[in-house]
Amino acid sequence: MIAVLGLLVGVVLGLVFQPDVPQGLEPYLPIAVVAALDAVLGALRAWLDGIFDDKVFVVSFVSNVVIAAGIVYLGDRLGVGGQLSTGVIVVLGIRIFTNAAAIRRHVFHA
């Protein structure tokens, strides 16, 4: 519950203050958001399944963002940033839709 409250407070603060993202970090922001969304939906799925662990959520959230940003950074350094960004988005997108489907099945029993 504290994690959800923290997420909501963070979203509200972001909307109110509208912070500027440094130009050097702009390519990594969409990847970080998708990685964080994957972790949040995974946590919601785990909570609905009754196996949620806050430590696992925090580690998953941070590691997803760091690993995804690291892959994109490596791709930028190698000159193939667009291809690796697409790969990260596809993999995380598949995970997001898988978790969303599991949540939908659990909530609507369908």
GROMACS .gro file of N, CA and C in nm:
model
  330
    1MET      N    1   0.082  -0.120   0.000
    1MET     CA    2   0.000   0.000   0.000
    1MET      C    3   0.087   0.126   0.000
    2ILE      N    4   0.197   0.120   0.072
    2ILE     CA    5   0.287   0.235   0.077
    2ILE      C    6   0.347   0.261  -0.060
    3ALA      N    7   0.377   0.155  -0.134
    3ALA     CA    8   0.434   0.171  -0.268
    3ALA      C    9   0.335   0.240  -0.361
    4VAL      N   10   0.210   0.202  -0.354
    4VAL     CA   11   0.107   0.264  -0.440
    4VAL      C   12   0.089   0.410  -0.401
    5LEU      N   13   0.086   0.438  -0.272
    5LEU     CA   14   0.074   0.576  -0.225
    5LEU      C   15   0.194   0.659  -0.271
    6GLY      N   16   0.314   0.603  -0.262
    6GLY     CA   17   0.434   0.672  -0.309
    6GLY      C   18   0.429   0.698  -0.458
    7LEU      N   19   0.379   0.601  -0.533
    7LEU     CA   20   0.364   0.618  -0.678
    7LEU      C   21   0.268   0.731  -0.711
    8LEU      N   22   0.155   0.733  -0.641
    8LEU     CA   23   0.056   0.839  -0.665
    8LEU      C   24   0.110   0.976  -0.628
    9VAL      N   25   0.181   0.985  -0.515
    9VAL     CA   26   0.241   1.113  -0.475
    9VAL      C   27   0.344   1.157  -0.578
   10GLY      N   28   0.423   1.065  -0.628
   10GLY     CA   29   0.523   1.098  -0.730
   10GLY      C   30   0.460   1.148  -0.859
   11VAL      N   31   0.352   1.084  -0.901
   11VAL     CA   32   0.283   1.127  -1.023
   11VAL      C   33   0.225   1.267  -1.004
   12VAL      N   34   0.161   1.290  -0.890
   12VAL     CA   35   0.101   1.422  -0.864
   12VAL      C   36   0.210   1.529  -0.858
   13LEU      N   37   0.321   1.502  -0.789
   13LEU     CA   38   0.430   1.600  -0.782
   13LEU      C   39   0.487   1.628  -0.920
   14GLY      N   40   0.499   1.525  -1.002
   14GLY     CA   41   0.549   1.544  -1.138
   14GLY      C   42   0.456   1.629  -1.222
   15LEU      N   43   0.326   1.609  -1.204
   15LEU     CA   44   0.229   1.690  -1.279
   15LEU      C   45   0.225   1.834  -1.232
   16VAL      N   46   0.243   1.855  -1.101
   16VAL     CA   47   0.237   1.990  -1.046
   16VAL      C   48   0.364   2.069  -1.081
   17PHE      N   49   0.480   2.010  -1.058
   17PHE     CA   50   0.606   2.083  -1.076
   17PHE      C   51   0.662   2.075  -1.218
   18GLN      N   52   0.620   1.978  -1.297
   18GLN     CA   53   0.665   1.958  -1.434
   18GLN      C   54   0.817   1.977  -1.448
   19PRO      N   55   0.894   1.886  -1.389
   19PRO     CA   56   1.040   1.901  -1.394
   19PRO      C   57   1.094   1.884  -1.536
   20ASP      N   58   1.203   1.954  -1.564
   20ASP     CA   59   1.270   1.941  -1.693
   20ASP      C   60   1.367   1.824  -1.689
   21VAL      N   61   1.365   1.745  -1.793
   21VAL     CA   62   1.458   1.633  -1.805
   21VAL      C   63   1.579   1.683  -1.884
   22PRO      N   64   1.700   1.662  -1.832
   22PRO     CA   65   1.819   1.704  -1.908
   22PRO      C   66   1.819   1.638  -2.046
   23GLN      N   67   1.865   1.712  -2.144
   23GLN     CA   68   1.861   1.665  -2.283
   23GLN      C   69   1.937   1.535  -2.302
   24GLY      N   70   2.044   1.515  -2.228
   24GLY     CA   71   2.122   1.392  -2.240
   24GLY      C   72   2.048   1.269  -2.190
   25LEU      N   73   1.949   1.289  -2.103
   25LEU     CA   74   1.874   1.176  -2.048
   25LEU      C   75   1.741   1.152  -2.119
   26GLU      N   76   1.703   1.240  -2.211
   26GLU     CA   77   1.575   1.226  -2.278
   26GLU      C   78   1.555   1.093  -2.351
   27PRO      N   79   1.657   1.038  -2.417
   27PRO     CA   80   1.634   0.909  -2.485
   27PRO      C   81   1.604   0.794  -2.389
   28TYR      N   82   1.644   0.809  -2.262
   28TYR     CA   83   1.628   0.700  -2.166
   28TYR      C   84   1.497   0.708  -2.089
   29LEU      N   85   1.430   0.823  -2.091
   29LEU     CA   86   1.308   0.840  -2.013
   29LEU      C   87   1.196   0.747  -2.059
   30PRO      N   88   1.165   0.736  -2.187
   30PRO     CA   89   1.057   0.642  -2.226
   30PRO      C   90   1.089   0.498  -2.188
   31ILE      N   91   1.214   0.459  -2.202
   31ILE     CA   92   1.254   0.323  -2.166
   31ILE      C   93   1.236   0.302  -2.016
   32ALA      N   94   1.276   0.399  -1.936
   32ALA     CA   95   1.262   0.389  -1.791
   32ALA      C   96   1.115   0.382  -1.751
   33VAL      N   97   1.030   0.459  -1.816
   33VAL     CA   98   0.887   0.457  -1.784
   33VAL      C   99   0.827   0.320  -1.817
   34VAL      N  100   0.861   0.265  -1.931
   34VAL     CA  101   0.807   0.134  -1.969
   34VAL      C  102   0.859   0.026  -1.874
   35ALA      N  103   0.986   0.034  -1.835
   35ALA     CA  104   1.043  -0.064  -1.741
   35ALA      C  105   0.975  -0.052  -1.605
   36ALA      N  106   0.949   0.070  -1.561
   36ALA     CA  107   0.881   0.090  -1.433
   36ALA      C  108   0.737   0.040  -1.440
   37LEU      N  109   0.670   0.064  -1.552
   37LEU     CA  110   0.533   0.016  -1.570
   37LEU      C  111   0.528  -0.136  -1.565
   38ASP      N  112   0.628  -0.201  -1.623
   38ASP     CA  113   0.636  -0.347  -1.617
   38ASP      C  114   0.645  -0.394  -1.471
   39ALA      N  115   0.728  -0.328  -1.393
   39ALA     CA  116   0.744  -0.367  -1.253
   39ALA      C  117   0.615  -0.343  -1.174
   40VAL      N  118   0.548  -0.232  -1.199
   40VAL     CA  119   0.425  -0.200  -1.127
   40VAL      C  120   0.315  -0.301  -1.161
   41LEU      N  121   0.298  -0.332  -1.289
   41LEU     CA  122   0.196  -0.431  -1.327
   41LEU      C  123   0.231  -0.570  -1.275
   42GLY      N  124   0.360  -0.602  -1.272
   42GLY     CA  125   0.402  -0.730  -1.214
   42GLY      C  126   0.371  -0.736  -1.065
   43ALA      N  127   0.388  -0.624  -0.997
   43ALA     CA  128   0.356  -0.618  -0.853
   43ALA      C  129   0.206  -0.630  -0.831
   44LEU      N  130   0.127  -0.565  -0.915
   44LEU     CA  131  -0.019  -0.576  -0.902
   44LEU      C  132  -0.065  -0.719  -0.926
   45ARG      N  133  -0.006  -0.782  -1.026
   45ARG     CA  134  -0.039  -0.923  -1.053
   45ARG      C  135  -0.003  -1.011  -0.933
   46ALA      N  136   0.116  -0.989  -0.877
   46ALA     CA  137   0.158  -1.067  -0.760
   46ALA      C  138   0.065  -1.042  -0.641
   47TRP      N  139   0.023  -0.917  -0.623
   47TRP     CA  140  -0.067  -0.885  -0.512
   47TRP      C  141  -0.201  -0.957  -0.529
   48LEU      N  142  -0.253  -0.956  -0.652
   48LEU     CA  143  -0.379  -1.026  -0.677
   48LEU      C  144  -0.365  -1.177  -0.660
   49ASP      N  145  -0.247  -1.229  -0.689
   49ASP     CA  146  -0.221  -1.373  -0.671
   49ASP      C  147  -0.187  -1.408  -0.526
   50GLY      N  148  -0.171  -1.306  -0.441
   50GLY     CA  149  -0.141  -1.328  -0.300
   50GLY      C  150   0.004  -1.359  -0.272
   51ILE      N  151   0.096  -1.324  -0.363
   51ILE     CA  152   0.237  -1.355  -0.342
   51ILE      C  153   0.324  -1.230  -0.348
   52PHE      N  154   0.263  -1.113  -0.326
   52PHE     CA  155   0.338  -0.988  -0.334
   52PHE      C  156   0.440  -0.979  -0.222
   53ASP      N  157   0.561  -0.933  -0.256
   53ASP     CA  158   0.666  -0.908  -0.159
   53ASP      C  159   0.725  -0.772  -0.191
   54ASP      N  160   0.722  -0.681  -0.093
   54ASP     CA  161   0.767  -0.545  -0.120
   54ASP      C  162   0.914  -0.537  -0.155
   55LYS      N  163   0.995  -0.624  -0.099
   55LYS     CA  164   1.138  -0.624  -0.133
   55LYS      C  165   1.160  -0.665  -0.278
   56VAL      N  166   1.086  -0.765  -0.322
   56VAL     CA  167   1.096  -0.809  -0.461
   56VAL      C  168   1.050  -0.697  -0.553
   57PHE      N  169   0.944  -0.625  -0.514
   57PHE     CA  170   0.895  -0.515  -0.596
   57PHE      C  171   1.000  -0.406  -0.611
   58VAL      N  172   1.061  -0.365  -0.502
   58VAL     CA  173   1.161  -0.258  -0.508
   58VAL      C  174   1.281  -0.301  -0.593
   59VAL      N  175   1.329  -0.421  -0.571
   59VAL     CA  176   1.443  -0.471  -0.649
   59VAL      C  177   1.405  -0.483  -0.796
   60SER      N  178   1.287  -0.533  -0.825
   60SER     CA  179   1.241  -0.546  -0.963
   60SER      C  180   1.228  -0.409  -1.028
   61PHE      N  181   1.170  -0.314  -0.959
   61PHE     CA  182   1.151  -0.179  -1.012
   61PHE      C  183   1.284  -0.115  -1.048
   62VAL      N  184   1.376  -0.115  -0.952
   62VAL     CA  185   1.506  -0.050  -0.974
   62VAL      C  186   1.586  -0.125  -1.080
   63SER      N  187   1.590  -0.257  -1.070
   63SER     CA  188   1.672  -0.333  -1.166
   63SER      C  189   1.616  -0.324  -1.308
   64ASN      N  190   1.483  -0.326  -1.323
   64ASN     CA  191   1.425  -0.311  -1.457
   64ASN      C  192   1.467  -0.180  -1.521
   65VAL      N  193   1.457  -0.071  -1.444
   65VAL     CA  194   1.492   0.061  -1.498
   65VAL      C  195   1.641   0.068  -1.530
   66VAL      N  196   1.724   0.021  -1.440
   66VAL     CA  197   1.870   0.030  -1.460
   66VAL      C  198   1.914  -0.058  -1.578
   67ILE      N  199   1.864  -0.180  -1.584
   67ILE     CA  200   1.903  -0.270  -1.692
   67ILE      C  201   1.855  -0.218  -1.827
   68ALA      N  202   1.730  -0.173  -1.834
   68ALA     CA  203   1.677  -0.121  -1.960
   68ALA      C  204   1.756   0.002  -2.005
   69ALA      N  205   1.782   0.094  -1.912
   69ALA     CA  206   1.860   0.213  -1.948
   69ALA      C  207   2.003   0.174  -1.987
   70GLY      N  208   2.059   0.076  -1.920
   70GLY     CA  209   2.194   0.030  -1.953
   70GLY      C  210   2.201  -0.030  -2.093
   71ILE      N  211   2.101  -0.107  -2.130
   71ILE     CA  212   2.098  -0.166  -2.264
   71ILE      C  213   2.089  -0.056  -2.369
   72VAL      N  214   2.003   0.043  -2.345
   72VAL     CA  215   1.990   0.153  -2.442
   72VAL      C  216   2.119   0.235  -2.447
   73TYR      N  217   2.181   0.258  -2.332
   73TYR     CA  218   2.308   0.331  -2.330
   73TYR      C  219   2.415   0.256  -2.409
   74LEU      N  220   2.423   0.126  -2.388
   74LEU     CA  221   2.519   0.044  -2.461
   74LEU      C  222   2.492   0.052  -2.611
   75GLY      N  223   2.365   0.046  -2.649
   75GLY     CA  224   2.329   0.058  -2.789
   75GLY      C  225   2.368   0.193  -2.846
   76ASP      N  226   2.351   0.299  -2.769
   76ASP     CA  227   2.393   0.433  -2.814
   76ASP      C  228   2.543   0.438  -2.835
   77ARG      N  229   2.616   0.379  -2.744
   77ARG     CA  230   2.763   0.378  -2.756
   77ARG      C  231   2.810   0.296  -2.875
   78LEU      N  232   2.736   0.192  -2.909
   78LEU     CA  233   2.772   0.106  -3.023
   78LEU      C  234   2.716   0.159  -3.154
   79GLY      N  235   2.631   0.259  -3.147
   79GLY     CA  236   2.571   0.316  -3.267
   79GLY      C  237   2.446   0.246  -3.315
   80VAL      N  238   2.390   0.161  -3.231
   80VAL     CA  239   2.267   0.089  -3.266
   80VAL      C  240   2.160   0.111  -3.160
   81GLY      N  241   2.155   0.233  -3.107
   81GLY     CA  242   2.063   0.264  -2.998
   81GLY      C  243   1.918   0.242  -3.033
   82GLY      N  244   1.880   0.278  -3.156
   82GLY     CA  245   1.741   0.261  -3.196
   82GLY      C  246   1.697   0.117  -3.197
   83GLN      N  247   1.783   0.029  -3.246
   83GLN     CA  248   1.748  -0.113  -3.253
   83GLN      C  249   1.736  -0.174  -3.113
   84LEU      N  250   1.831  -0.139  -3.025
   84LEU     CA  251   1.823  -0.194  -2.890
   84LEU      C  252   1.707  -0.134  -2.812
   85SER      N  253   1.676  -0.007  -2.836
   85SER     CA  254   1.559   0.054  -2.772
   85SER      C  255   1.433  -0.019  -2.814
   86THR      N  256   1.422  -0.049  -2.941
   86THR     CA  257   1.305  -0.122  -2.992
   86THR      C  258   1.297  -0.260  -2.928
   87GLY      N  259   1.410  -0.326  -2.917
   87GLY     CA  260   1.412  -0.458  -2.854
   87GLY      C  261   1.367  -0.454  -2.709
   88VAL      N  262   1.415  -0.355  -2.636
   88VAL     CA  263   1.375  -0.341  -2.496
   88VAL      C  264   1.225  -0.314  -2.486
   89ILE      N  265   1.174  -0.225  -2.570
   89ILE     CA  266   1.032  -0.193  -2.568
   89ILE      C  267   0.948  -0.315  -2.603
   90VAL      N  268   0.991  -0.394  -2.700
   90VAL     CA  269   0.915  -0.514  -2.739
   90VAL      C  270   0.911  -0.614  -2.624
   91VAL      N  271   1.025  -0.641  -2.564
   91VAL     CA  272   1.030  -0.739  -2.454
   91VAL      C  273   0.947  -0.692  -2.335
   92LEU      N  274   0.965  -0.566  -2.296
   92LEU     CA  275   0.888  -0.516  -2.182
   92LEU      C  276   0.740  -0.504  -2.218
   93GLY      N  277   0.710  -0.471  -2.342
   93GLY     CA  278   0.571  -0.465  -2.385
   93GLY      C  279   0.502  -0.600  -2.375
   94ILE      N  280   0.572  -0.704  -2.416
   94ILE     CA  281   0.517  -0.839  -2.404
   94ILE      C  282   0.488  -0.872  -2.257
   95ARG      N  283   0.583  -0.837  -2.170
   95ARG     CA  284   0.563  -0.862  -2.026
   95ARG      C  285   0.446  -0.782  -1.971
   96ILE      N  286   0.434  -0.656  -2.015
   96ILE     CA  287   0.325  -0.571  -1.967
   96ILE      C  288   0.190  -0.629  -2.009
   97PHE      N  289   0.178  -0.669  -2.136
   97PHE     CA  290   0.051  -0.725  -2.182
   97PHE      C  291   0.022  -0.861  -2.119
   98THR      N  292   0.125  -0.939  -2.090
   98THR     CA  293   0.104  -1.066  -2.021
   98THR      C  294   0.052  -1.042  -1.880
   99ASN      N  295   0.114  -0.947  -1.809
   99ASN     CA  296   0.066  -0.914  -1.675
   99ASN      C  297  -0.074  -0.854  -1.679
  100ALA      N  298  -0.101  -0.768  -1.777
  100ALA     CA  299  -0.235  -0.708  -1.788
  100ALA      C  300  -0.340  -0.815  -1.815
  101ALA      N  301  -0.307  -0.913  -1.897
  101ALA     CA  302  -0.401  -1.022  -1.924
  101ALA      C  303  -0.427  -1.104  -1.798
  102ALA      N  304  -0.323  -1.130  -1.720
  102ALA     CA  305  -0.340  -1.205  -1.596
  102ALA      C  306  -0.425  -1.126  -1.495
  103ILE      N  307  -0.402  -0.996  -1.489
  103ILE     CA  308  -0.481  -0.910  -1.400
  103ILE      C  309  -0.627  -0.911  -1.444
  104ARG      N  310  -0.649  -0.898  -1.574
  104ARG     CA  311  -0.785  -0.899  -1.627
  104ARG      C  312  -0.855  -1.031  -1.595
  105ARG      N  313  -0.784  -1.142  -1.615
  105ARG     CA  314  -0.844  -1.273  -1.584
  105ARG      C  315  -0.877  -1.283  -1.436
  106HIS      N  316  -0.790  -1.230  -1.352
  106HIS     CA  317  -0.813  -1.240  -1.208
  106HIS      C  318  -0.930  -1.151  -1.164
  107VAL      N  319  -0.936  -1.031  -1.217
  107VAL     CA  320  -1.041  -0.937  -1.175
  107VAL      C  321  -1.178  -0.976  -1.231
  108PHE      N  322  -1.182  -1.011  -1.360
  108PHE     CA  323  -1.310  -1.039  -1.425
  108PHE      C  324  -1.341  -1.188  -1.433
  109HIS      N  325  -1.252  -1.273  -1.385
  109HIS     CA  326  -1.270  -1.418  -1.387
  109HIS      C  327  -1.303  -1.467  -1.528
  110ALA      N  328  -1.233  -1.409  -1.625
  110ALA     CA  329  -1.258  -1.448  -1.764
  110ALA      C  330  -1.127  -1.469  -1.837
   0.00000   0.00000   0.00000
